[in-house]
XYZ file of C-alpha atoms in Angstrom:
295
model
C -35.547 50.862 38.599
C -35.735 51.549 42.317
C -32.043 52.504 42.288
C -32.623 55.021 39.487
C -35.608 56.498 41.290
C -33.623 56.711 44.498
C -30.763 58.489 42.703
C -33.231 60.930 41.138
C -34.672 61.665 44.552
C -31.208 62.147 46.044
C -30.337 64.565 43.251
C -33.546 66.595 43.432
C -33.550 66.810 47.228
C -29.788 67.319 47.550
C -27.938 70.601 47.975
C -25.489 72.123 45.489
C -22.636 69.957 46.787
C -24.680 66.831 46.057
C -25.573 68.074 42.581
C -21.944 68.921 41.790
C -20.902 65.413 42.836
C -23.600 63.924 40.594
C -22.444 66.037 37.630
C -18.803 65.068 38.090
C -19.644 61.365 38.361
C -21.945 61.393 35.323
C -19.426 63.338 33.238
C -16.834 60.697 34.075
C -18.829 57.543 33.413
C -20.990 58.580 30.443
C -18.039 59.459 28.133
C -16.223 56.289 29.226
C -19.223 54.157 28.259
C -19.638 55.957 24.926
C -15.945 55.542 24.092
C -16.041 51.838 24.999
C -18.999 51.318 22.624
C -17.330 53.305 19.828
C -14.187 51.189 20.126
C -16.273 48.130 19.301
C -16.972 49.733 15.912
C -13.363 50.741 15.304
C -13.544 54.369 16.459
C -10.949 55.689 18.905
C -12.081 59.002 20.401
C -10.199 61.034 23.003
C -12.804 63.333 24.549
C -10.088 65.115 26.573
C -9.295 66.942 23.331
C -12.590 68.814 23.798
C -12.881 69.257 27.579
C -9.340 69.374 29.043
C -7.563 72.721 29.477
C -4.447 72.833 27.237
C -1.271 74.564 28.391
C -0.655 75.971 24.901
C -2.182 79.484 24.679
C -2.831 79.298 20.938
C -4.656 76.011 21.381
C -6.595 77.409 24.333
C -7.898 80.338 22.265
C -9.643 77.862 19.971
C -10.956 75.902 22.992
C -11.724 78.709 25.442
C -14.622 76.787 27.000
C -12.128 74.336 28.504
C -11.371 76.925 31.213
C -14.676 75.784 32.736
C -15.186 72.242 31.419
C -11.864 70.917 32.752
C -13.265 71.508 36.217
C -15.917 68.767 35.769
C -13.840 65.950 34.223
C -11.241 63.604 35.720
C -8.343 61.517 34.509
C -9.284 58.296 36.283
C -11.545 56.718 38.873
C -9.115 57.257 41.772
C -8.727 60.912 40.764
C -12.523 61.283 40.682
C -13.099 59.447 43.978
C -10.528 61.467 45.914
C -11.881 64.800 44.659
C -15.524 63.884 45.285
C -14.830 62.732 48.863
C -13.002 66.006 49.493
C -15.834 67.985 47.853
C -18.434 66.245 50.021
C -16.791 67.117 53.334
C -15.456 70.551 52.373
C -18.800 71.453 50.779
C -20.525 70.703 54.097
C -18.065 72.932 55.943
C -18.538 75.737 53.422
C -22.346 75.482 53.696
C -22.087 76.057 57.437
C -21.213 79.700 56.830
C -22.221 80.477 53.232
C -25.304 79.917 51.074
C -25.753 77.549 48.147
C -25.370 80.147 45.392
C -22.071 81.224 46.918
C -20.891 77.608 47.002
C -21.571 77.162 43.294
C -19.933 80.452 42.314
C -16.810 79.714 44.403
C -16.600 76.230 42.864
C -16.800 77.551 39.288
C -14.725 80.716 39.730
C -12.151 78.933 41.880
C -11.703 76.457 39.049
C -11.424 79.277 36.512
C -8.734 81.089 38.525
C -6.920 77.779 39.018
C -6.981 77.286 35.250
C -5.607 80.799 34.703
C -2.731 80.066 37.098
C -2.044 76.906 35.092
C -2.024 78.772 31.765
C 0.143 81.644 32.993
C 2.650 79.309 34.620
C 3.172 77.179 31.510
C 3.545 80.227 29.286
C 5.654 82.565 31.433
C 7.728 80.452 33.854
C 10.986 79.651 32.006
C 11.288 76.047 33.205
C 7.718 75.278 32.065
C 7.590 77.358 28.894
C 6.814 75.273 25.843
C 5.730 72.165 27.771
C 2.630 70.633 26.176
C 0.180 69.227 28.718
C -3.491 69.394 29.702
C -5.408 69.906 32.952
C -8.524 68.147 34.271
C -10.068 67.748 37.709
C -12.066 69.586 40.369
C -9.140 69.984 42.787
C -8.703 73.732 42.232
C -12.409 74.315 42.893
C -12.299 72.203 46.062
C -9.260 74.133 47.283
C -11.149 77.378 46.669
C -14.028 76.143 48.854
C -11.609 75.008 51.568
C -9.680 78.262 51.763
C -12.808 80.403 51.530
C -14.053 78.578 54.625
C -10.773 78.625 56.538
C -10.341 82.332 55.809
C -13.741 82.992 57.405
C -13.462 80.569 60.343
C -9.833 79.402 60.765
C -10.231 78.164 64.349
C -13.185 75.867 63.699
C -12.663 72.486 65.403
C -12.551 69.435 63.118
C -12.560 65.892 64.497
C -10.404 63.480 62.479
C -10.582 59.707 63.190
C -7.447 58.295 64.887
C -6.022 61.808 65.227
C -8.487 63.796 67.298
C -9.606 67.405 67.163
C -7.619 69.865 65.050
C -8.242 73.392 63.850
C -9.488 73.935 60.308
C -6.459 76.053 59.452
C -4.185 73.106 60.322
C -5.815 71.049 57.566
C -5.647 73.917 55.078
C -1.967 74.577 55.749
C -1.193 70.868 55.318
C -2.893 70.858 51.902
C -0.998 73.999 50.885
C 2.322 72.586 52.103
C 1.833 69.357 50.126
C 1.105 71.326 46.965
C 4.215 73.458 47.355
C 6.645 70.610 48.057
C 5.232 68.486 45.216
C 5.464 71.216 42.557
C 8.834 70.010 41.184
C 8.090 66.315 41.789
C 5.067 65.570 39.621
C 1.629 66.769 38.487
C 3.045 70.297 38.387
C 0.086 71.678 36.454
C -2.394 70.279 38.962
C -0.549 71.743 41.938
C -0.316 75.139 40.219
C -4.070 75.062 39.669
C -4.543 74.226 43.360
C -2.606 77.373 44.268
C -4.882 79.393 42.011
C -7.971 77.964 43.711
C -6.410 78.659 47.106
C -5.762 82.262 46.116
C -9.328 82.797 44.912
C -10.885 81.247 48.030
C -8.868 83.583 50.246
C -9.653 86.695 48.181
C -13.343 85.758 47.886
C -13.932 85.649 51.635
C -11.857 88.759 52.331
C -13.926 90.623 49.725
C -17.212 89.210 51.022
C -16.452 90.405 54.546
C -16.041 93.896 53.048
C -19.428 93.615 51.355
C -18.215 92.609 47.869
C -19.466 89.278 46.499
C -17.120 88.295 43.660
C -19.618 85.669 42.539
C -22.586 88.051 42.283
C -22.146 88.543 38.531
C -22.090 84.804 37.843
C -25.151 84.232 40.034
C -27.037 87.064 38.312
C -26.204 85.585 34.902
C -27.365 82.109 35.955
C -30.607 83.537 37.399
C -31.243 85.319 34.089
C -30.453 82.151 32.140
C -32.825 80.049 34.246
C -35.571 82.641 33.813
C -34.947 82.696 30.058
C -35.155 78.940 29.493
C -37.854 78.176 32.075
C -41.324 77.758 30.538
C -43.638 80.599 31.458
C -46.907 79.499 32.998
C -49.975 81.149 31.478
C -52.362 82.700 33.973
C -55.987 81.718 33.280
C -58.686 84.418 33.326
C -60.408 84.651 36.655
C -63.602 86.482 37.432
C -63.170 88.749 40.416
C -65.924 89.131 42.996
C -65.876 91.990 45.447
C -66.357 91.116 49.086
C -68.202 93.296 51.533
C -66.197 91.889 54.438
C -63.737 94.284 56.035
C -60.165 93.790 54.916
C -57.618 92.435 57.350
C -55.195 95.220 58.175
C -51.778 94.635 56.592
C -48.992 93.355 58.806
C -46.510 95.931 59.861
C -42.804 95.690 59.119
C -42.166 95.338 62.831
C -43.113 91.643 62.952
C -40.835 90.815 60.048
C -37.927 92.634 61.634
C -38.420 90.811 64.933
C -38.518 87.455 63.129
C -35.393 88.241 61.210
C -33.568 89.345 64.355
C -34.596 86.184 66.193
C -33.424 83.975 63.319
C -30.114 85.810 63.073
C -29.669 85.464 66.828
C -30.111 81.686 66.550
C -27.586 81.555 63.696
C -25.053 83.550 65.708
C -25.489 81.255 68.715
C -24.936 78.152 66.546
C -21.850 79.660 64.892
C -20.429 80.480 68.325
C -20.997 76.877 69.349
C -19.212 75.655 66.198
C -16.202 77.901 66.813
C -15.904 76.622 70.377
C -16.722 72.923 70.049
C -16.743 72.133 66.338
C -19.470 71.273 63.824
C -19.931 67.753 65.226
C -21.101 69.204 68.561
C -24.324 70.490 66.975
C -27.574 68.633 67.487
C -29.507 67.323 64.517
C -32.053 70.141 64.897
C -29.310 72.779 64.952
C -27.687 71.359 61.802
C -31.036 71.293 59.980
C -31.830 74.863 61.077
C -28.418 76.117 59.930
C -28.790 74.345 56.586
C -32.259 75.890 55.999
C -31.015 79.322 56.966
C -28.126 79.043 54.509
C -30.404 78.463 51.535
């Protein structure tokens, strides 16, 4: 019971990266348990038929939701573990420069664009045309987060055990190179989806720098959905008494502007420190401040 309570606390207090990891893990283990129980009664169910993205366009039309659901399911424990470890570290890097709503929208939309790359490739590239396969996994979304971050801060220092300090763009280029060289070798659909996520992450940051948030529509829809399904609290009637005491004069906008400028100045100083010495050079207080400011 203590373990369950601890997990609930970790979920509620965690950021979007933590919640995404929880969702991916639960959506892996819960169906596996259900299928194992059903097999005891003679039922053999393949839930991938309902959540995996099919390469066949006609089949996809009847399962259009799989363009999103494939992004939260995995083909095995090793596949899940590798993607969740990558999501944990890359999500932390992304949160250094972007807020939590942006992280979620890049994750979802990066996966969607990766799925579109997968569909287009298997239906228009001659060597892949007619091949029947399916796609699952969060890799495209993770690649979108990685390349959104590296596009914004390519020279950020990253310390890797046994290797030393490297630039963030070195890691990104290595990932991209591995995807390209492995395209004809195996898991072609997965690598094509990675390229789609990479493309979206790059375009997202370039657009954001110009003042265009490609995830704004998704965030607005989710805000509306949360407002719609959230229970409205009734406001009890209160009797109002007038006070003869003089009212405190309202605060001027000047104090708010000064506070905002001071906060932004602290953020800029921390970001400069990251670009020069890497994220690991920050103190605990600086990391906590940057995390709060990103919310």
